[in-house]
mmCIF file of C-alpha atoms and ligand atoms in Angstrom:
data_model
loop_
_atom_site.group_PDB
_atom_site.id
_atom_site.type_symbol
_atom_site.label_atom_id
_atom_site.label_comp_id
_atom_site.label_asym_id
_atom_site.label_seq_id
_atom_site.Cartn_x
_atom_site.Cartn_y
_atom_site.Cartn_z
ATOM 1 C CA UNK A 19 73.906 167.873 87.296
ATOM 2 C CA UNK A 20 77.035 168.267 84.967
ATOM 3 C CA UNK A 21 77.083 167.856 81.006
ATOM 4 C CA UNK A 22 78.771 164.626 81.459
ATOM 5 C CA UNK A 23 76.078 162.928 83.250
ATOM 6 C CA UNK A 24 73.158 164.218 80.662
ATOM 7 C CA UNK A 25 75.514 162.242 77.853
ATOM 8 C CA UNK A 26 73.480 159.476 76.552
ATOM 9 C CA UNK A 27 74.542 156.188 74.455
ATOM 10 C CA UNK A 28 74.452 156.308 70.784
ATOM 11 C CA UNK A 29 72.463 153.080 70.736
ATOM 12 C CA UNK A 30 70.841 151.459 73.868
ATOM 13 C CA UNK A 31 73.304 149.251 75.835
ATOM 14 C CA UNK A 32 72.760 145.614 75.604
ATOM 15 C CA UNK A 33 72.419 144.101 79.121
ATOM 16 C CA UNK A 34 71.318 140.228 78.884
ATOM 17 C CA UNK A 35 69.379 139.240 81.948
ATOM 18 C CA UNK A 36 68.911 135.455 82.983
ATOM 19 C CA UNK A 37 65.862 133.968 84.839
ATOM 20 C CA UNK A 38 66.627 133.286 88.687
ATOM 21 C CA UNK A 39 64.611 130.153 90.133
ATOM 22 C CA UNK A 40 61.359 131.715 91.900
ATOM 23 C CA UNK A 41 62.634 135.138 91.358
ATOM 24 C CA UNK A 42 60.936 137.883 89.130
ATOM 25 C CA UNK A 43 63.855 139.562 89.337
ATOM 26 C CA UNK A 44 66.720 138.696 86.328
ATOM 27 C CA UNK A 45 70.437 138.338 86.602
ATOM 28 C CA UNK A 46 72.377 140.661 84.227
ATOM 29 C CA UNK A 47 75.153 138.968 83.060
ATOM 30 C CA UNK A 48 78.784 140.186 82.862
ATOM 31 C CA UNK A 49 81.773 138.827 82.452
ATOM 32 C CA UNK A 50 82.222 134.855 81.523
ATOM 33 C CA UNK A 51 85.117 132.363 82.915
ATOM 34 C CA UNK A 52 85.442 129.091 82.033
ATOM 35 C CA UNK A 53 88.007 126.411 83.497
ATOM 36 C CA UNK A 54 89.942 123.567 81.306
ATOM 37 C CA UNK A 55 90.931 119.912 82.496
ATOM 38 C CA UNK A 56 89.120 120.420 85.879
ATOM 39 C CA UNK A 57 88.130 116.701 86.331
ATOM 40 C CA UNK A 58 90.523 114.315 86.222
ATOM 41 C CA UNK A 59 88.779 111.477 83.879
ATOM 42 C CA UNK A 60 87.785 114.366 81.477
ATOM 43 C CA UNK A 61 91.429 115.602 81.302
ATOM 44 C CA UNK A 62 92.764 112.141 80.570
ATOM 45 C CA UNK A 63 90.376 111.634 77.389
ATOM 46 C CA UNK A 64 91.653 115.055 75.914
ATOM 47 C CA UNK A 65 94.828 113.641 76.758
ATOM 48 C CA UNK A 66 96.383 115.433 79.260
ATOM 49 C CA UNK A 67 96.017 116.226 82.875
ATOM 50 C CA UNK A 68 94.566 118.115 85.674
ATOM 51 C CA UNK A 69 96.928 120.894 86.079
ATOM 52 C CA UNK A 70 97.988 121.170 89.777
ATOM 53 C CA UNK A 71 100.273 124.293 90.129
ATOM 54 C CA UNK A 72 97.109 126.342 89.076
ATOM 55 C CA UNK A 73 94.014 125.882 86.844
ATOM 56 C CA UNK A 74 93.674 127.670 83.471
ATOM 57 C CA UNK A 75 90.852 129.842 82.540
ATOM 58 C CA UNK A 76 89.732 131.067 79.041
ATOM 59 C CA UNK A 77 86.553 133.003 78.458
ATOM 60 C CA UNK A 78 83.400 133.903 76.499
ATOM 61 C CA UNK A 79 81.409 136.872 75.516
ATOM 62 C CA UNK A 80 78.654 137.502 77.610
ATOM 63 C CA UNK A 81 76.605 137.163 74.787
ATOM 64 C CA UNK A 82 77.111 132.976 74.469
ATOM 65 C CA UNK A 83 75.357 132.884 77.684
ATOM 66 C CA UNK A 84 71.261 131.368 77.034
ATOM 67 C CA UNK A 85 68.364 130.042 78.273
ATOM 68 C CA UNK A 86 66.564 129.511 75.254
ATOM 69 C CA UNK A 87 65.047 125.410 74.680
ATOM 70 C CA UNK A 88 65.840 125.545 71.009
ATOM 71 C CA UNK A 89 69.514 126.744 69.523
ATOM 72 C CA UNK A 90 70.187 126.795 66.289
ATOM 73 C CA UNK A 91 73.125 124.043 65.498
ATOM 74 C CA UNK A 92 76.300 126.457 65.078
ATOM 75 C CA UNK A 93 77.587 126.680 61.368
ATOM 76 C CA UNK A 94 81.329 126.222 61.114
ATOM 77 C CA UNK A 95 81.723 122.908 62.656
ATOM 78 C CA UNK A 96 81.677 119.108 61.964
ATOM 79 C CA UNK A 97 82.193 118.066 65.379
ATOM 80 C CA UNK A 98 79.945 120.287 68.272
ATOM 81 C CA UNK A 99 80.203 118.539 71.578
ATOM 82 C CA UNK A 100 78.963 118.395 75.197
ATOM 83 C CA UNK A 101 80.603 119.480 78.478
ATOM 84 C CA UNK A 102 78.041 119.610 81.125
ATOM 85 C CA UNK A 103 79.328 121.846 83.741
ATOM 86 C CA UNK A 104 78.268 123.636 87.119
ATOM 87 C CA UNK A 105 78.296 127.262 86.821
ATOM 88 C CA UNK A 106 78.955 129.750 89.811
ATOM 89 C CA UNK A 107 77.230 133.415 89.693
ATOM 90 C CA UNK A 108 79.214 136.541 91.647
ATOM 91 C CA UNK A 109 77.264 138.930 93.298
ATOM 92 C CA UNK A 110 79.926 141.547 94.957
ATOM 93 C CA UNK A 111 83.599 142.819 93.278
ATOM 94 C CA UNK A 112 85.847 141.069 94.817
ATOM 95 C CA UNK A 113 90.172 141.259 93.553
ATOM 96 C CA UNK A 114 93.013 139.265 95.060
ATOM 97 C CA UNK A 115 91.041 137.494 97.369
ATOM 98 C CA UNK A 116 91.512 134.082 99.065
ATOM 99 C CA UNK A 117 89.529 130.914 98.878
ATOM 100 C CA UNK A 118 88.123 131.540 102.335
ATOM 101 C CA UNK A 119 86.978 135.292 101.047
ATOM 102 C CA UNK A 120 85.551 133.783 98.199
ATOM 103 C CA UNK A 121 82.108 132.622 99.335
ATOM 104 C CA UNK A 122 80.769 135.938 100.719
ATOM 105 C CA UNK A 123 80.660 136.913 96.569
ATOM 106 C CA UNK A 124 78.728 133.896 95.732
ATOM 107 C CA UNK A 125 75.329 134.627 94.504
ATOM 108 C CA UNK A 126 73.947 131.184 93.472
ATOM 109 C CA UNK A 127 74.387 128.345 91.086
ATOM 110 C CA UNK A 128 73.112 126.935 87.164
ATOM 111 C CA UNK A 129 73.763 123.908 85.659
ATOM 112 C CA UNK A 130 75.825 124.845 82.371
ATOM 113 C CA UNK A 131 77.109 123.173 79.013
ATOM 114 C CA UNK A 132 79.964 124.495 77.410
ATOM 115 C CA UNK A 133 79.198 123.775 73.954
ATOM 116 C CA UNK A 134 82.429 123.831 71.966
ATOM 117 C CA UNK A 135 83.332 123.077 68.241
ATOM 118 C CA UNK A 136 86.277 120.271 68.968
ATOM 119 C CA UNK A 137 87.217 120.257 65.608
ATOM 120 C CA UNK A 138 87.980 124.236 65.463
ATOM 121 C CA UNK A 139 89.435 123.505 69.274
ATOM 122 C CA UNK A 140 91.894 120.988 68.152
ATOM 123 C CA UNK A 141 93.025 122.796 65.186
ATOM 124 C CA UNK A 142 94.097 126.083 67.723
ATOM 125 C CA UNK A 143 95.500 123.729 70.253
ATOM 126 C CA UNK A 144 98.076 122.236 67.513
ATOM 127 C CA UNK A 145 98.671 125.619 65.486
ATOM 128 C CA UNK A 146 99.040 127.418 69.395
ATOM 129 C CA UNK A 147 96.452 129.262 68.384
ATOM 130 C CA UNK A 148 93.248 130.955 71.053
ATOM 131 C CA UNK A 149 90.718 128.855 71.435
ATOM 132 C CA UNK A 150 87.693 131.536 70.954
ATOM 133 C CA UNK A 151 86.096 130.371 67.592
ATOM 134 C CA UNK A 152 85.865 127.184 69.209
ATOM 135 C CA UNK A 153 84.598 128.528 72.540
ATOM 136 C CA UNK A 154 82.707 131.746 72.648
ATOM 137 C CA UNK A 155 80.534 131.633 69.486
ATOM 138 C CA UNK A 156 76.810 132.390 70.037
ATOM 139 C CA UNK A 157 74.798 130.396 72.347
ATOM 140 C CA UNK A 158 77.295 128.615 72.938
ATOM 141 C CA UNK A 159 76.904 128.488 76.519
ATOM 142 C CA UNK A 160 73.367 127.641 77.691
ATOM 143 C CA UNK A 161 72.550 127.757 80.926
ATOM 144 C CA UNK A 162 69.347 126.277 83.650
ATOM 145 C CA UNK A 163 67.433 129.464 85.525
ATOM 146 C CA UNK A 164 69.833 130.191 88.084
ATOM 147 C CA UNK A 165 69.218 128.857 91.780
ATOM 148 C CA UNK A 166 70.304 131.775 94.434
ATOM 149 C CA UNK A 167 72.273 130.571 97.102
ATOM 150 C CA UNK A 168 73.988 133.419 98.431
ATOM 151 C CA UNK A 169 76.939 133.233 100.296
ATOM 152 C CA UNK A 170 77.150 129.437 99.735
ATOM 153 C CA UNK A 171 79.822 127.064 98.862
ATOM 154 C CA UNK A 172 78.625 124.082 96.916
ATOM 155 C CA UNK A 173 81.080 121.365 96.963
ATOM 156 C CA UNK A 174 79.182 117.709 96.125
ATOM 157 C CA UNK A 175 76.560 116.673 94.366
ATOM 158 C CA UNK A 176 75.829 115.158 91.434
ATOM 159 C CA UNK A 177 76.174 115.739 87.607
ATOM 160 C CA UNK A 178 74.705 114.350 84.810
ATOM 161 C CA UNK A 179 74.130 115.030 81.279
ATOM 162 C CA UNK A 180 71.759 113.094 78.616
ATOM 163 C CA UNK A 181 71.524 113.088 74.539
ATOM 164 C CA UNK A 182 68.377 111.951 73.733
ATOM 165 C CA UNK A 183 67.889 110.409 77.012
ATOM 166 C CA UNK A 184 71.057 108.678 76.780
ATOM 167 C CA UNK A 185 73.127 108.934 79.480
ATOM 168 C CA UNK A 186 76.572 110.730 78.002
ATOM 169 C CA UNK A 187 78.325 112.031 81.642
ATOM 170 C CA UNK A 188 78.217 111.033 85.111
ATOM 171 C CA UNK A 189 79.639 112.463 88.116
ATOM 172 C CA UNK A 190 79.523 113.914 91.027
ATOM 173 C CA UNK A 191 81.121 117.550 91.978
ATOM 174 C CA UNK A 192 83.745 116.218 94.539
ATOM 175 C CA UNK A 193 85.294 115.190 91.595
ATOM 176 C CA UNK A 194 86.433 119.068 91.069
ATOM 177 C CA UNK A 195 90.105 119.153 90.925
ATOM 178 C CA UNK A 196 89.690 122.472 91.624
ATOM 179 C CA UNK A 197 87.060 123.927 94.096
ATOM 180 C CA UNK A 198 84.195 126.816 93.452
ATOM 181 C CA UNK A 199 86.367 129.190 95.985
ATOM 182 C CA UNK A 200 89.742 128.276 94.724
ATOM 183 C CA UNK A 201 88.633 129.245 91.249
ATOM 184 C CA UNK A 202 86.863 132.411 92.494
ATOM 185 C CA UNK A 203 90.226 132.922 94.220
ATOM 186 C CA UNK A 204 92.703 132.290 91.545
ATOM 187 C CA UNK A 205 90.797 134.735 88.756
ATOM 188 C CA UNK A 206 90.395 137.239 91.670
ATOM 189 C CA UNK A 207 94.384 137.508 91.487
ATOM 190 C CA UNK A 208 94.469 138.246 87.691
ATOM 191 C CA UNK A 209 91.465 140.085 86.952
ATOM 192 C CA UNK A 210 88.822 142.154 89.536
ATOM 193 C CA UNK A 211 85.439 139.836 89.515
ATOM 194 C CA UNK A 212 82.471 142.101 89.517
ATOM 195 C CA UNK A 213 78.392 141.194 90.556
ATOM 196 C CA UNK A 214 77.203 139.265 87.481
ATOM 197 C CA UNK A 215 80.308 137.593 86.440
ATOM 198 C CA UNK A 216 80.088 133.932 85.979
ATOM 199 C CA UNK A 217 82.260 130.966 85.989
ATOM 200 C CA UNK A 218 81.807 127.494 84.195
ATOM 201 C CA UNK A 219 83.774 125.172 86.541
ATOM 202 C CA UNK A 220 84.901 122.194 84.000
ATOM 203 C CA UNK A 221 83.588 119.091 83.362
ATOM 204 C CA UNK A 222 83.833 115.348 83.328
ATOM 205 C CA UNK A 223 84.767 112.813 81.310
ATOM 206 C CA UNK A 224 82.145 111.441 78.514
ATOM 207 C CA UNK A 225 81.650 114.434 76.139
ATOM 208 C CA UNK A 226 80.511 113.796 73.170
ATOM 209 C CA UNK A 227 79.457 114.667 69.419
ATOM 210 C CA UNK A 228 76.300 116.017 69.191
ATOM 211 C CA UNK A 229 74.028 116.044 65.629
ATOM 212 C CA UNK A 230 71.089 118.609 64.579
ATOM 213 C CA UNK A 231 68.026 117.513 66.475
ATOM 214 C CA UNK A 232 69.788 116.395 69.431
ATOM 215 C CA UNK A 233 68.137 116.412 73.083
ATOM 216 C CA UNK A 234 70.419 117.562 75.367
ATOM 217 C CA UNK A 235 69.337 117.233 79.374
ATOM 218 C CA UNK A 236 71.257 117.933 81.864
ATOM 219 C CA UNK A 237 71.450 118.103 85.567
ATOM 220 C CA UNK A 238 72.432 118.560 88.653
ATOM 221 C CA UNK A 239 71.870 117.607 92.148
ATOM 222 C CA UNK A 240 70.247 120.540 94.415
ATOM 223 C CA UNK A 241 70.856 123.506 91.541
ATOM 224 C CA UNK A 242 68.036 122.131 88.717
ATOM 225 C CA UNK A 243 68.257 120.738 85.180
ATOM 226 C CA UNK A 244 68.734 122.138 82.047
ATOM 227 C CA UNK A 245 67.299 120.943 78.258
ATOM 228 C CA UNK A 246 67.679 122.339 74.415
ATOM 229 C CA UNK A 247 67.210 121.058 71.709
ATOM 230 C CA UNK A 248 69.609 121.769 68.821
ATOM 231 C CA UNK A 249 67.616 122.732 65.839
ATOM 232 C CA UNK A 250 67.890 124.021 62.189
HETATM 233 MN MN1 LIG B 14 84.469 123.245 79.508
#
């Protein structure tokens, strides 16, 4: 044994784990993609377009990701809002890989909402600024136990979100302008994708504002269903 490997860490490393369907075993989260104007309808009411040369990514800290039923309603915001999303789990390293490489790093599938602060969002978008505030604050990104389906490529289905049993968003996963492997793919080329990344794939059209004591299900079809409540 060398020195080096008797070093320890001046505090303990923070390693969140999330709750796999029928599992005892948790998934430690790393790294955290998410996609913009993925779905046609949803891109039109932010007024633009799906981009077809290549989709955009930004990100969040590993730390937005949560399971919890009850998140406090983020401060620094008068308009939070709802994109229900399906999120894709790696299990290998993958880098520069194609879309037909890219289901062999698939560990399994959530049900995600990207909750983002639209008013903070639309202020970066028209000053050029990054998008993070808006994005990646905490808990910002809650997510259903994850269902493992390795080595899988889910391409239909459908998604759904509710506010207090409302129905906000409808769709169905065909709808994807891009695909689970073509995103997979495209990141692989910019950045090496490591076992416990994760990827929010976009969402459709019908997001909305949400208020403090909101209900928020959502769901979809053959991955599970998600609800929090957004308290004080
Ligand atoms: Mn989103």
């Amino acid at each position: 044994m060398t020195e080096d490997s008797k070093a320890h860490f001046v505090f303990k490393p923070i390693i969140r784990g999330m709750v796999i369907s029928e599992s005892t075993e948790l998934f430690p989260i790393g790294k955290v993609y998410c996609v913009g104007k993925n779905y046609a309808d949803h891109a039109k009411e932010m007024g633009g377009k799906v981009d077809e040369d290549q989709p955009f990514f930004f990100s969040k800290p590993p730390q937005a990701v949560t399971q919890l039923n009850s998140i406090p309603f983020p401060a620094q915001t008068d308009n939070l809002q709802h994109e229900v999303e399906l999120v894709v789990f790696l299990k290998s390293e993958c880098s520069d890989i194609s879309p037909k490489e890219a289901s062999q790093h698939i560990f399994g599938y959530a049900v995600g909402v990207d909750l983002t602060k639209r008013d903070l969002q639309t202020l970066a978008k028209e000053s050029g600024k990054p998008w993070d505030l808006s994005k990646g604050f905490d808990n910002s990104a809650p997510i259903s136990k994850i269902q493992q389906k390795e080595g899988f490529l889910l391409t239909e289905g459908n998604i759904s979100l509710r506010v207090n049993g409302q129905k906000k968003q409808s769709s169905n996963l065909v709808n994807m302008a891009w695909k689970v492997d073509e995103l997979i793919s495209w990141l692989s080329k910019f950045i090496t994708l490591k076992a416990g990344d994760a990827i929010f794939t976009g969402t459709p059209s019908g997001v909305s504002r949400l208020s403090l004591n909101d209900k928020i299900e959502a769901e979809i079809e053959n991955i599970g269903s998600l609800s929090f409540e957004l308290v004080q």
